């Protein structure tokens, strides 16, 4: 992988427009399973599971903000971060007129994370080294003509695990991902990274064949390869 000047070119994002509905977990009480006992079990809706550990975008142009908020919240331990707070911060370091017309760019994401004390790194990745990306990153996909930011959690074998702020968590085939991707990844680098982040341990498809992927904490050397400093890891 090598730093790419392409990553700082205005990669413009239109986003996807979808209806949004709130989904909440509920508790179910099960009685008469055993005499004199009541079992209470938390139940997760299908929609809630779809957006597990993922911040959902609420506007047509906020896929970049939602993707960035997802990494800050779930990989950098910032529980209070929201799509709205990231949007407000990104608007302060970007041209509002350009954003209204074309959406945010990777340069806007880079400028914003640097106001928080992190470093934004863009890399051009060869297809054969995609599995070596060992931290959650933001990528730009072309989905039927829509330029759309998503979180790439992990690539393994013929699968790429994606957190899509519009469509939810999903598993793309490697061929499908490669056909949509521009070969650029955007990494957020700095102190406080959680090597055990849930973003690197997505739920597996429910088939025996798919259970072969094994997710483990990121080794320190891998983080150094991605531009982390020794001081970031202590």
CSV table of C-alpha atoms in Angstrom, one decimal:
chain,number,residue,atom,x,y,z
A,1,UNK,CA,0.0,0.0,0.0
A,2,UNK,CA,1.2,3.5,-0.7
A,3,UNK,CA,0.0,7.0,0.1
A,4,UNK,CA,-2.1,8.3,-2.8
A,5,UNK,CA,-2.5,11.9,-3.9
A,6,UNK,CA,-5.7,10.8,-5.4
A,7,UNK,CA,-7.2,10.4,-1.9
A,8,UNK,CA,-7.1,14.2,-1.5
A,9,UNK,CA,-8.8,14.9,-4.8
A,10,UNK,CA,-12.4,16.0,-4.5
A,11,UNK,CA,-14.1,12.7,-4.4
A,12,UNK,CA,-17.7,13.9,-4.4
A,13,UNK,CA,-20.5,12.1,-2.7
A,14,UNK,CA,-24.2,12.2,-3.5
A,15,UNK,CA,-25.2,9.7,-0.9
A,16,UNK,CA,-28.3,7.5,-0.9
A,17,UNK,CA,-31.8,8.6,0.1
A,18,UNK,CA,-33.9,6.2,2.1
A,19,UNK,CA,-36.8,6.4,4.5
A,20,UNK,CA,-35.7,6.0,8.2
A,21,UNK,CA,-37.6,4.4,11.0
A,22,UNK,CA,-36.5,4.0,14.6
A,23,UNK,CA,-35.9,0.4,15.8
A,24,UNK,CA,-35.6,-0.5,19.5
A,25,UNK,CA,-34.7,-3.7,21.3
A,26,UNK,CA,-37.3,-5.2,23.6
A,27,UNK,CA,-37.4,-7.7,26.4
A,28,UNK,CA,-39.6,-10.8,26.2
A,29,UNK,CA,-40.8,-12.7,29.2
A,30,UNK,CA,-41.2,-16.4,28.8
A,31,UNK,CA,-43.2,-18.2,31.4
A,32,UNK,CA,-44.1,-21.9,32.1
A,33,UNK,CA,-41.0,-23.2,30.6
A,34,UNK,CA,-40.2,-24.7,33.9
A,35,UNK,CA,-42.6,-24.8,36.8
A,36,UNK,CA,-42.3,-21.6,38.9
A,37,UNK,CA,-39.8,-19.9,36.7
A,38,UNK,CA,-39.9,-16.9,34.4
A,39,UNK,CA,-37.1,-16.2,31.8
A,40,UNK,CA,-36.5,-12.7,30.4
A,41,UNK,CA,-34.7,-12.4,27.1
A,42,UNK,CA,-33.6,-9.3,25.3
A,43,UNK,CA,-34.7,-9.4,21.6
A,44,UNK,CA,-33.1,-7.5,18.8
A,45,UNK,CA,-35.1,-6.4,15.8
A,46,UNK,CA,-33.9,-7.3,12.3
A,47,UNK,CA,-33.4,-3.6,11.5
A,48,UNK,CA,-31.5,-3.0,14.8
A,49,UNK,CA,-29.2,-5.9,14.0
A,50,UNK,CA,-28.7,-4.5,10.5
A,51,UNK,CA,-27.3,-1.3,12.0
A,52,UNK,CA,-25.5,-2.8,14.9
A,53,UNK,CA,-22.3,-0.9,15.7
A,54,UNK,CA,-23.1,1.5,12.8
A,55,UNK,CA,-24.3,5.1,12.8
A,56,UNK,CA,-27.1,5.5,10.2
A,57,UNK,CA,-27.1,8.4,7.9
A,58,UNK,CA,-30.1,10.7,8.1
A,59,UNK,CA,-29.5,13.0,5.1
A,60,UNK,CA,-28.7,12.4,1.4
A,61,UNK,CA,-25.2,13.9,1.7
A,62,UNK,CA,-24.1,12.6,5.2
A,63,UNK,CA,-22.7,9.1,4.3
A,64,UNK,CA,-19.2,10.4,5.0
A,65,UNK,CA,-20.1,12.0,8.3
A,66,UNK,CA,-22.0,8.8,9.4
A,67,UNK,CA,-19.0,6.6,8.4
A,68,UNK,CA,-16.6,8.8,10.2
A,69,UNK,CA,-18.8,8.9,13.3
A,70,UNK,CA,-19.0,5.1,13.3
A,71,UNK,CA,-15.2,4.8,13.4
A,72,UNK,CA,-14.8,7.5,16.1
A,73,UNK,CA,-17.5,5.9,18.3
A,74,UNK,CA,-16.7,2.2,17.9
A,75,UNK,CA,-13.0,2.2,17.2
A,76,UNK,CA,-11.9,5.3,19.2
A,77,UNK,CA,-14.2,5.1,22.2
A,78,UNK,CA,-16.1,8.3,21.7
A,79,UNK,CA,-19.6,7.3,22.8
A,80,UNK,CA,-21.1,10.8,22.5
A,81,UNK,CA,-20.2,11.4,18.8
A,82,UNK,CA,-23.1,11.6,16.5
A,83,UNK,CA,-23.7,12.2,12.8
A,84,UNK,CA,-24.9,15.7,13.6
A,85,UNK,CA,-21.8,16.6,15.6
A,86,UNK,CA,-19.5,15.4,12.8
A,87,UNK,CA,-21.6,17.2,10.1
A,88,UNK,CA,-21.3,20.4,12.1
A,89,UNK,CA,-17.5,20.0,12.4
A,90,UNK,CA,-17.0,19.1,8.8
A,91,UNK,CA,-19.0,22.2,7.6
A,92,UNK,CA,-16.6,24.4,9.6
A,93,UNK,CA,-13.6,23.1,7.5
A,94,UNK,CA,-15.3,22.9,4.1
A,95,UNK,CA,-16.9,25.2,1.6
A,96,UNK,CA,-20.7,25.1,2.3
A,97,UNK,CA,-21.5,26.0,-1.3
A,98,UNK,CA,-19.5,23.1,-2.7
A,99,UNK,CA,-21.0,20.7,-0.1
A,100,UNK,CA,-24.5,21.8,-1.1
A,101,UNK,CA,-23.8,21.2,-4.7
A,102,UNK,CA,-21.6,18.1,-4.6
A,103,UNK,CA,-21.4,16.7,-1.1
A,104,UNK,CA,-18.3,16.1,1.1
A,105,UNK,CA,-14.9,14.9,-0.2
A,106,UNK,CA,-12.2,12.8,1.5
A,107,UNK,CA,-10.2,16.1,1.9
A,108,UNK,CA,-13.1,17.4,4.1
A,109,UNK,CA,-12.9,14.2,6.2
A,110,UNK,CA,-9.1,14.6,6.5
A,111,UNK,CA,-9.3,18.2,7.5
A,112,UNK,CA,-12.0,17.4,10.1
A,113,UNK,CA,-10.3,14.5,11.9
A,114,UNK,CA,-7.1,16.6,12.1
A,115,UNK,CA,-9.1,19.2,14.2
A,116,UNK,CA,-9.7,16.4,16.6
A,117,UNK,CA,-6.1,15.5,17.0
A,118,UNK,CA,-6.1,12.5,14.7
A,119,UNK,CA,-4.3,12.0,11.4
A,120,UNK,CA,-6.1,11.2,8.2
A,121,UNK,CA,-4.2,8.9,5.8
A,122,UNK,CA,-5.1,8.0,2.3
A,123,UNK,CA,-3.7,4.8,0.7
A,124,UNK,CA,-3.9,3.3,-2.7
A,125,UNK,CA,-4.3,-0.5,-2.2
A,126,UNK,CA,-3.6,-3.1,-4.8
A,127,UNK,CA,-6.4,-5.7,-5.1
A,128,UNK,CA,-4.2,-8.6,-4.0
A,129,UNK,CA,-3.3,-6.8,-0.8
A,130,UNK,CA,-6.8,-5.9,0.3
A,131,UNK,CA,-6.8,-8.6,3.0
A,132,UNK,CA,-3.9,-6.8,4.6
A,133,UNK,CA,-6.0,-3.8,5.6
A,134,UNK,CA,-6.3,-4.7,9.3
A,135,UNK,CA,-8.1,-1.6,10.7
A,136,UNK,CA,-11.6,-0.3,9.8
A,137,UNK,CA,-11.3,2.3,7.1
A,138,UNK,CA,-13.6,4.5,4.9
A,139,UNK,CA,-13.9,3.7,1.2
A,140,UNK,CA,-15.8,5.3,-1.6
A,141,UNK,CA,-18.0,3.0,-3.7
A,142,UNK,CA,-19.8,3.7,-6.9
A,143,UNK,CA,-23.2,2.1,-6.5
A,144,UNK,CA,-25.1,2.3,-9.7
A,145,UNK,CA,-23.8,5.8,-10.3
A,146,UNK,CA,-24.0,7.0,-6.7
A,147,UNK,CA,-20.7,7.9,-5.0
A,148,UNK,CA,-21.2,6.6,-1.5
A,149,UNK,CA,-18.9,6.5,1.6
A,150,UNK,CA,-19.0,3.3,3.6
A,151,UNK,CA,-16.9,1.7,6.4
A,152,UNK,CA,-14.9,-1.3,5.2
A,153,UNK,CA,-14.4,-3.5,8.3
A,154,UNK,CA,-12.5,-6.5,6.9
A,155,UNK,CA,-11.7,-8.4,3.7
A,156,UNK,CA,-11.3,-12.1,4.0
A,157,UNK,CA,-11.3,-14.7,1.2
A,158,UNK,CA,-14.2,-14.0,-1.2
A,159,UNK,CA,-16.0,-11.6,1.2
A,160,UNK,CA,-15.7,-8.0,2.2
A,161,UNK,CA,-17.5,-6.9,5.3
A,162,UNK,CA,-19.0,-3.4,4.9
A,163,UNK,CA,-20.8,-1.0,7.3
A,164,UNK,CA,-23.1,1.0,4.9
A,165,UNK,CA,-24.7,4.0,6.7
A,166,UNK,CA,-27.6,3.9,4.3
A,167,UNK,CA,-28.2,0.1,3.9
A,168,UNK,CA,-26.7,-1.3,7.1
A,169,UNK,CA,-24.1,-4.0,7.7
A,170,UNK,CA,-23.7,-6.3,4.8
A,171,UNK,CA,-21.3,-8.8,3.2
A,172,UNK,CA,-20.3,-8.0,-0.4
A,173,UNK,CA,-18.6,-10.5,-2.6
A,174,UNK,CA,-15.0,-9.6,-3.5
A,175,UNK,CA,-15.9,-9.2,-7.1
A,176,UNK,CA,-18.9,-6.9,-6.4
A,177,UNK,CA,-16.7,-4.8,-4.0
A,178,UNK,CA,-13.9,-4.5,-6.5
A,179,UNK,CA,-16.2,-3.5,-9.3
A,180,UNK,CA,-17.5,-0.6,-7.2
A,181,UNK,CA,-14.3,0.5,-5.4
A,182,UNK,CA,-11.7,3.1,-6.6
A,183,UNK,CA,-8.7,1.4,-4.8
A,184,UNK,CA,-8.4,4.1,-2.2
A,185,UNK,CA,-8.8,3.7,1.6
A,186,UNK,CA,-9.0,6.5,4.2
A,187,UNK,CA,-7.6,5.6,7.6
A,188,UNK,CA,-8.1,7.5,10.8
A,189,UNK,CA,-4.9,7.2,12.9
A,190,UNK,CA,-4.1,8.4,16.4
A,191,UNK,CA,-4.2,7.7,20.1
A,192,UNK,CA,-7.0,5.6,21.7
A,193,UNK,CA,-7.6,3.1,18.9
A,194,UNK,CA,-9.3,0.0,20.3
A,195,UNK,CA,-7.5,-3.1,18.8
A,196,UNK,CA,-10.5,-5.2,19.9
A,197,UNK,CA,-13.1,-2.9,18.2
A,198,UNK,CA,-16.3,-4.6,17.3
A,199,UNK,CA,-15.9,-3.3,13.8
A,200,UNK,CA,-13.2,-5.9,13.2
A,201,UNK,CA,-15.5,-8.7,14.5
A,202,UNK,CA,-18.7,-8.4,12.4
A,203,UNK,CA,-21.4,-11.0,12.7
A,204,UNK,CA,-20.8,-13.9,10.4
A,205,UNK,CA,-23.3,-15.3,7.8
A,206,UNK,CA,-25.1,-18.2,9.2
A,207,UNK,CA,-23.6,-21.0,7.2
A,208,UNK,CA,-20.8,-23.4,8.1
A,209,UNK,CA,-18.7,-22.4,5.2
A,210,UNK,CA,-18.8,-18.7,6.2
A,211,UNK,CA,-17.7,-19.4,9.8
A,212,UNK,CA,-14.1,-20.0,8.6
A,213,UNK,CA,-13.2,-16.3,9.0
A,214,UNK,CA,-11.3,-15.6,12.2
A,215,UNK,CA,-11.0,-12.1,13.6
A,216,UNK,CA,-8.3,-11.2,16.1
A,217,UNK,CA,-7.0,-8.0,17.7
A,218,UNK,CA,-4.7,-6.0,15.4
A,219,UNK,CA,-1.0,-6.6,16.1
A,220,UNK,CA,1.0,-3.5,17.1
A,221,UNK,CA,3.3,-3.9,14.1
A,222,UNK,CA,0.2,-3.8,11.7
A,223,UNK,CA,-0.8,-0.5,13.3
A,224,UNK,CA,2.7,1.0,12.9
A,225,UNK,CA,2.5,0.0,9.2
A,226,UNK,CA,-0.7,2.1,8.9
A,227,UNK,CA,1.0,5.2,10.3
A,228,UNK,CA,0.3,4.8,14.0
A,229,UNK,CA,3.2,5.9,16.3
A,230,UNK,CA,4.5,4.0,19.3
A,231,UNK,CA,3.1,6.8,21.5
A,232,UNK,CA,-0.4,6.1,20.1
A,233,UNK,CA,-0.3,2.5,21.3
A,234,UNK,CA,0.5,3.1,25.0
